[in-house]
Structures are given as structure tokens and as C-alpha cells.
PDB file of C-alpha atoms and ligand atoms in Angstrom:
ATOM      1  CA  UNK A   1     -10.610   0.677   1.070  1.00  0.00           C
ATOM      2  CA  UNK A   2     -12.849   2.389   3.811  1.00  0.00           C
ATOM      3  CA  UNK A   3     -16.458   1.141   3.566  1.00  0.00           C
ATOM      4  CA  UNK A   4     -19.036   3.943   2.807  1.00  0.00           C
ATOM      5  CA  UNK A   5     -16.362   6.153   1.205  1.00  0.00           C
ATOM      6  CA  UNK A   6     -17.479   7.776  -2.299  1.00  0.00           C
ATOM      7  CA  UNK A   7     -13.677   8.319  -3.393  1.00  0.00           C
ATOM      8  CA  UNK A   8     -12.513   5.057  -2.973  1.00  0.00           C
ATOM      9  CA  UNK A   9     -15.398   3.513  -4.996  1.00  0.00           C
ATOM     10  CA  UNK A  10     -14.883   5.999  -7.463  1.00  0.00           C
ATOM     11  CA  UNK A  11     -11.264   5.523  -7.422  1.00  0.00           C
ATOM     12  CA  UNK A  12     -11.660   2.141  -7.693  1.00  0.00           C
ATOM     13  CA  UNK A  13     -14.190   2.142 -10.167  1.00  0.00           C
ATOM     14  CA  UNK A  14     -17.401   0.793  -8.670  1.00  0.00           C
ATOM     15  CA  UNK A  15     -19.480   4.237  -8.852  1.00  0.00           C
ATOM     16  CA  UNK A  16     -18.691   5.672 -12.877  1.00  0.00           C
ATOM     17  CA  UNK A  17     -17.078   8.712 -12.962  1.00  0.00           C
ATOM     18  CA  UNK A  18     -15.591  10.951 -16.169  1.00  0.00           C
ATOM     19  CA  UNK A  19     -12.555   9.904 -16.073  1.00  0.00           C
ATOM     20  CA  UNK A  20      -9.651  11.817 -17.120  1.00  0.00           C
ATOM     21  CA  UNK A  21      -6.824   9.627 -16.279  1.00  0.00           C
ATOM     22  CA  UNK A  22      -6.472   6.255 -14.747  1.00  0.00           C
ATOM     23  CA  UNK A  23      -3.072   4.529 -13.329  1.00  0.00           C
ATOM     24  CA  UNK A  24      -2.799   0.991 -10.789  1.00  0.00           C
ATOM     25  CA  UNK A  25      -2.416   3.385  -8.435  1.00  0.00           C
ATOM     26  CA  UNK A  26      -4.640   6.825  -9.060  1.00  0.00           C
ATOM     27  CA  UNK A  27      -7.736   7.917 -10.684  1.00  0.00           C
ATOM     28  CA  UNK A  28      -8.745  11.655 -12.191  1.00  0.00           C
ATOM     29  CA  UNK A  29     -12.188  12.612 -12.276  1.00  0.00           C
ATOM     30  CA  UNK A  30     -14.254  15.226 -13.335  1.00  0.00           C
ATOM     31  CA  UNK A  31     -15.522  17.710 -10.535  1.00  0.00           C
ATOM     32  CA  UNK A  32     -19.224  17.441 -10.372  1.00  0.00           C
ATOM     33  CA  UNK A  33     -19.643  20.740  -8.802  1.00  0.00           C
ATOM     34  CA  UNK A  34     -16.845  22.299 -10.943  1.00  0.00           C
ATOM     35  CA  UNK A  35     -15.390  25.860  -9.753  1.00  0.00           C
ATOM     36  CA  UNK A  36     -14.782  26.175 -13.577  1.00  0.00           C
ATOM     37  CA  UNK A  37     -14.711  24.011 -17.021  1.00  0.00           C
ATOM     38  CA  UNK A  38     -12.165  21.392 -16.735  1.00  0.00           C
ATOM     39  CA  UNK A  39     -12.329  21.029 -12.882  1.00  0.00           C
ATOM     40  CA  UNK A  40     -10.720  17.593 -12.301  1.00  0.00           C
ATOM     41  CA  UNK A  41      -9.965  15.764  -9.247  1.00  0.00           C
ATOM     42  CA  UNK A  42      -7.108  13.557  -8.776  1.00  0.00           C
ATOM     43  CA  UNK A  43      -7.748  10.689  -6.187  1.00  0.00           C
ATOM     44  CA  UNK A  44      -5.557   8.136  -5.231  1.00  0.00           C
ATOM     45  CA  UNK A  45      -6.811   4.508  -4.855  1.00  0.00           C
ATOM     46  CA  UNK A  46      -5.582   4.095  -1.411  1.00  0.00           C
ATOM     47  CA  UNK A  47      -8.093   5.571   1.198  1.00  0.00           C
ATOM     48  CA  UNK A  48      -5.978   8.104   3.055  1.00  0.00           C
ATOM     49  CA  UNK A  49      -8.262  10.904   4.584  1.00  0.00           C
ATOM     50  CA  UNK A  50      -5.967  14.106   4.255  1.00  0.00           C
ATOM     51  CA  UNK A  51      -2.498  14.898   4.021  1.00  0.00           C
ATOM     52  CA  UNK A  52      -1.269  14.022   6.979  1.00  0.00           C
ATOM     53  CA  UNK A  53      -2.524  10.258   6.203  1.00  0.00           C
ATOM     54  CA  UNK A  54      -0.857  10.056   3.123  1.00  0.00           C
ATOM     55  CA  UNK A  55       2.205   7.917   2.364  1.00  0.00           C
ATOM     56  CA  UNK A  56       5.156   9.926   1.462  1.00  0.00           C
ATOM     57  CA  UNK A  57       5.370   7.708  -2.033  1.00  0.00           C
ATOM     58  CA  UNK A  58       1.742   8.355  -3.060  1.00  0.00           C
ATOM     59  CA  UNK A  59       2.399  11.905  -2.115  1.00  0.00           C
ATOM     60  CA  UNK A  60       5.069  11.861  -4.459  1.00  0.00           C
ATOM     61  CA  UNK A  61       3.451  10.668  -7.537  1.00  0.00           C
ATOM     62  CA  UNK A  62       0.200  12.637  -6.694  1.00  0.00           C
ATOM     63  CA  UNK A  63       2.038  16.156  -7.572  1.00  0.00           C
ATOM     64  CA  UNK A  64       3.135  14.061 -10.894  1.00  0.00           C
ATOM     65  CA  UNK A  65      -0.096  13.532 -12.372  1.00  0.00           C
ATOM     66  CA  UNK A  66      -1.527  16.748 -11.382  1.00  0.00           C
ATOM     67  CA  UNK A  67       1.626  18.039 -13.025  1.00  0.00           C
ATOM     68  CA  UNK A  68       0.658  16.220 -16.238  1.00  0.00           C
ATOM     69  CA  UNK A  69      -3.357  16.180 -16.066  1.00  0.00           C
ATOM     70  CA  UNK A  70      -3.015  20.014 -15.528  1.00  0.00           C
ATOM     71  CA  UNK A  71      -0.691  20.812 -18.187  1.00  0.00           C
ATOM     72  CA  UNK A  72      -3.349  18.565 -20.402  1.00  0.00           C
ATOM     73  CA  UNK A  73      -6.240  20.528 -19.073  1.00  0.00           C
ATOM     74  CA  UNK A  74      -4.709  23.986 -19.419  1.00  0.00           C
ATOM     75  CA  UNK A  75      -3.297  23.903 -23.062  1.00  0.00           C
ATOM     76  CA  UNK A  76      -6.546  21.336 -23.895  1.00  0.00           C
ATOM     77  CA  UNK A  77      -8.814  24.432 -22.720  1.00  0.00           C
ATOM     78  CA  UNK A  78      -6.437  27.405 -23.300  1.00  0.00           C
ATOM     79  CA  UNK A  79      -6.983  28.094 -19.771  1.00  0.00           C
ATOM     80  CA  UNK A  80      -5.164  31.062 -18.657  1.00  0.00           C
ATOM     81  CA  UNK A  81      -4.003  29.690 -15.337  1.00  0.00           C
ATOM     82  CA  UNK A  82      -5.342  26.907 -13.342  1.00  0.00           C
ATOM     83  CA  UNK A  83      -4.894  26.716  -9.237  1.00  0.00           C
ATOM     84  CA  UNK A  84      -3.772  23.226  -7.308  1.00  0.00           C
ATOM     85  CA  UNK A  85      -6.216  23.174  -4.071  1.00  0.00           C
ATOM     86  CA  UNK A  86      -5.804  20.579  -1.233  1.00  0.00           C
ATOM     87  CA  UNK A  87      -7.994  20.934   1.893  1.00  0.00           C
ATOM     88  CA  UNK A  88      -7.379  19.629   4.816  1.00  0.00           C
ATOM     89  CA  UNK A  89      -9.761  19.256   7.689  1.00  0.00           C
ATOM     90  CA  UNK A  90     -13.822  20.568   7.821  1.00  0.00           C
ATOM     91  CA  UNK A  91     -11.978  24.104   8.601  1.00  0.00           C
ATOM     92  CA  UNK A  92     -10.271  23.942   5.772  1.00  0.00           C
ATOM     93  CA  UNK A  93     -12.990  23.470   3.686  1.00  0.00           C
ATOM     94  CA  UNK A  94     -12.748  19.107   3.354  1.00  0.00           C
ATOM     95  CA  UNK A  95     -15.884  17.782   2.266  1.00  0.00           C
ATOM     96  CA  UNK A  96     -14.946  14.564   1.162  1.00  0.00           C
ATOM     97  CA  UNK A  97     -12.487  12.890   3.407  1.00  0.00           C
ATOM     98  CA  UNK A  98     -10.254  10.859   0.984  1.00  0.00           C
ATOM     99  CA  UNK A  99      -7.112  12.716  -0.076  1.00  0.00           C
ATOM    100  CA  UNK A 100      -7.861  14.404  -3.174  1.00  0.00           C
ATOM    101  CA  UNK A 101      -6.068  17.156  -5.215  1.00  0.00           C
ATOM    102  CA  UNK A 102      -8.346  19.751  -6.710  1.00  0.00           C
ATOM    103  CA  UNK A 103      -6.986  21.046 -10.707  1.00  0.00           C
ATOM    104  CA  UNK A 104      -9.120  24.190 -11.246  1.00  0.00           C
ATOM    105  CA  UNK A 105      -8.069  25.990 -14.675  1.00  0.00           C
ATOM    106  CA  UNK A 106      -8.708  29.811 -14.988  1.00  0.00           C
ATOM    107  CA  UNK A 107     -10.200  31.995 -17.092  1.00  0.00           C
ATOM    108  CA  UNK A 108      -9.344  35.840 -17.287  1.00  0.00           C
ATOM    109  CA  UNK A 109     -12.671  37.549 -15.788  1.00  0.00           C
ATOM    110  CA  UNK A 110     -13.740  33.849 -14.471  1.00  0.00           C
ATOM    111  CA  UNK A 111     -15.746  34.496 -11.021  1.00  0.00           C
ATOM    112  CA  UNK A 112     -13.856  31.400  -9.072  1.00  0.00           C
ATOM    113  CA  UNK A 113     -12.711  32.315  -5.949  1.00  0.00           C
ATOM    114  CA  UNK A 114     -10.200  30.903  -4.023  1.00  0.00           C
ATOM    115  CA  UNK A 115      -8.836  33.916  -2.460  1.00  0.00           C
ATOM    116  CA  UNK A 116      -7.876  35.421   1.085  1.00  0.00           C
ATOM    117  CA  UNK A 117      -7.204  38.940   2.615  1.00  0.00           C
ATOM    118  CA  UNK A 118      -3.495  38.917   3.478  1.00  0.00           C
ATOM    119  CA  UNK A 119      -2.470  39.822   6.800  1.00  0.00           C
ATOM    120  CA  UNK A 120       0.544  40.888   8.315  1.00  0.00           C
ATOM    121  CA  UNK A 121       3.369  38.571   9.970  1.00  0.00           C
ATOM    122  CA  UNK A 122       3.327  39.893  13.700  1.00  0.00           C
ATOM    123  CA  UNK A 123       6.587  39.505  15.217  1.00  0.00           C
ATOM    124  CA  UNK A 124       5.309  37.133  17.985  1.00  0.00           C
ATOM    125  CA  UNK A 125       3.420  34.954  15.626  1.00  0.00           C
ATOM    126  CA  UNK A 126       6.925  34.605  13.351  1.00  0.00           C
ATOM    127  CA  UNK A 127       8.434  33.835  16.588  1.00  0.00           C
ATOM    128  CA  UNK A 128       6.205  31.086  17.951  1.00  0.00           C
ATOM    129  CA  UNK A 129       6.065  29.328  14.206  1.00  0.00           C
ATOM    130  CA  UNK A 130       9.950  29.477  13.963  1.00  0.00           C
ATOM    131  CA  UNK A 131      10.706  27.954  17.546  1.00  0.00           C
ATOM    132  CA  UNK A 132       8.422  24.749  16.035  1.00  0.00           C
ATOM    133  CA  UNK A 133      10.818  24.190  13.413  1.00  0.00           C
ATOM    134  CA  UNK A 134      14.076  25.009  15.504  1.00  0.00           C
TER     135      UNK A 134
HETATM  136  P1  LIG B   1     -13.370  19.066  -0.849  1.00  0.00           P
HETATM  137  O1  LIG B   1     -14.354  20.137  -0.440  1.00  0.00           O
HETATM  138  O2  LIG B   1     -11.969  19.541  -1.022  1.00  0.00           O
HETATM  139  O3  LIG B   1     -13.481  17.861   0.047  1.00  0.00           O
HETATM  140  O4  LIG B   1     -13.811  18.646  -2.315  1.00  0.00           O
HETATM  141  C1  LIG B   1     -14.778  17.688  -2.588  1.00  0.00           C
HETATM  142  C2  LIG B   1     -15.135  17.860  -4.033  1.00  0.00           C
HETATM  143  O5  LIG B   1     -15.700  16.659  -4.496  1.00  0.00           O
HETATM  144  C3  LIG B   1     -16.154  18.963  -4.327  1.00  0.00           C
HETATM  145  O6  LIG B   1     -15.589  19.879  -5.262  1.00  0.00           O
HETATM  146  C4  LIG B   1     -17.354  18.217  -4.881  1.00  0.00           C
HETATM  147  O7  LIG B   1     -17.996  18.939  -5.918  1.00  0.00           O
HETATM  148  C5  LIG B   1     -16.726  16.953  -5.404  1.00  0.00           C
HETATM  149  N1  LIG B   1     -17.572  15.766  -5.435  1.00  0.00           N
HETATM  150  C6  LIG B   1     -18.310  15.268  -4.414  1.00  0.00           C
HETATM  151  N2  LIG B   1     -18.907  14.116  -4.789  1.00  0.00           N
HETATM  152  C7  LIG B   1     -18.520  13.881  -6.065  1.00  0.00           C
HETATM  153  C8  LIG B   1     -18.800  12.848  -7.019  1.00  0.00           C
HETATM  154  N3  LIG B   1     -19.595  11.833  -6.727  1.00  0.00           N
HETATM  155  N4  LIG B   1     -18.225  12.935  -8.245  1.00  0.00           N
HETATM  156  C9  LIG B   1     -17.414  13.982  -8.550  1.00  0.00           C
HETATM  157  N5  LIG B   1     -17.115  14.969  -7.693  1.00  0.00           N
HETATM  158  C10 LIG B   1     -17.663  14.931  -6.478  1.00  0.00           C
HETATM  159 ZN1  LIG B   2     -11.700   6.486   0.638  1.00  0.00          ZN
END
């Protein structure tokens, strides 16, 4: 538990949230600035700020239960499609830094965005990105 974090008292239940879902080990909340009805957030009770903090088993049973709390929200609100967001670092648009997985259902004609302008894989980008992983 990190002192002054808003996740982990939510998670752990000091600050009331709507909750959605509730485990030993993970908590799923209602958005409070939702991107669209049924925006939920699914927080573990560790503190781990991002990703790259994460343990590999929390990791694991994150994708689970947005798996399941998704599949819940989507048929629950005859969504038409719902997006799994994760952001990483301030540039990638973290506000809150506690590890949280953002379940945002979709409506045809809804006005969320969460879209880029593709590029186009340069050859000496590919290169660069492939000699990381050789
Ligand atoms: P991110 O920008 O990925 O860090 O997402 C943070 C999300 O947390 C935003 O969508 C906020 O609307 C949401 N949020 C912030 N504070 C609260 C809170 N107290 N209860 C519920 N959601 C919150
Ligand atoms: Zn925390």
C-alpha cells in the first residue's frame, strides 16, 4: 500500500467506490469520468504503478477478470464492442499511477475516442526495433 494513493484505498476499500467486482486480490470500479456507460476500472490491491511494476502473477489474473467483467458489461449493456486500455507513463496518457485496466464498452455512433492516425513502418525503424529483440 503506497500512502496518498487513491487506487489503493479504493482497492482496498477505505474510499467507497461502485463496485463491480471484488476478489482477495482485485477490485472493479466504476469510472467516474466514464468514456461511455459501463466504464469500469479493474485495480489490483497491490500498489504497482504501471506495467512494468507489475508481478507477472497479478498480470495474469488481471486479463482474467477483465475477460469476465467485460463479457458481463457488454452482454449486461448490449454494448456493441468495448476496448481494453492500459496507459503507461504521463505520455501515455497515466493519470493515476496504480496499475489499472480501463473496460470501455461501445456503442455504434458513440463519440469515444481512442484512436490514432496510422503510420507507415520505415525500414530503419523495423530494423532498429527487431535488433532489440534479436
Ligand atoms: P488513467 O488516465 O489511465 O490513469 O485513468 C485514470 C482514470 O481514473 C480516469 O478515467 C479517471 O476518470 C478515473 N478516476 C480518477 N479518480 C477516480 C475515482 N476516485 N473513482 C473512480 N474513477 C476515478
Ligand atoms: Zn496504489
Amino acid at each position: 500500500m503506497e500512502e496518498n494513493c487513491i487506487f489503493c484505498k479504493i482497492a482496498r476499500g477505505e474510499i467507497p467506490s461502485a463496485t463491480l467486482y471484488e476478489d482477495e486480490e482485485f477490485r472493479v470500479i466504476l469510472d467516474l469520468g466514464p468514456a461511455s456507460k459501463g466504464h469500469a476500472l479493474v485495480i489490483p490491491k497491490i500498489h504497482a504503478a504501471n506495467l512494468f511494476e507489475l508481478p507477472d502473477e497479478t498480470a495474469a489474473k488481471a486479463l482474467v477478470i477483465a475477460k469476465k467483467v467485460a463479457t458481463q458489461l457488454k452482454e449486461g449493456l448490449q454494448a456493441d464492442g468495448l476496448n481494453v486500455v492500459q496507459n503507461n507513463g504521463a505520455a501515455a496518457g497515466q493519470t493515476v499511477d496504480h496499475f489499472h485496466i480501463h473496460l470501455i464498452p461501445r456503442y455504434e455512433n458513440d463519440t469515444v475516442n481512442v484512436k490514432w492516425v496510422p503510420g507507415t513502418l520505415g525500414e530503419a525503424d523495423k530494423e532498429d526495433i527487431l535488433k532489440l529483440f534479436r
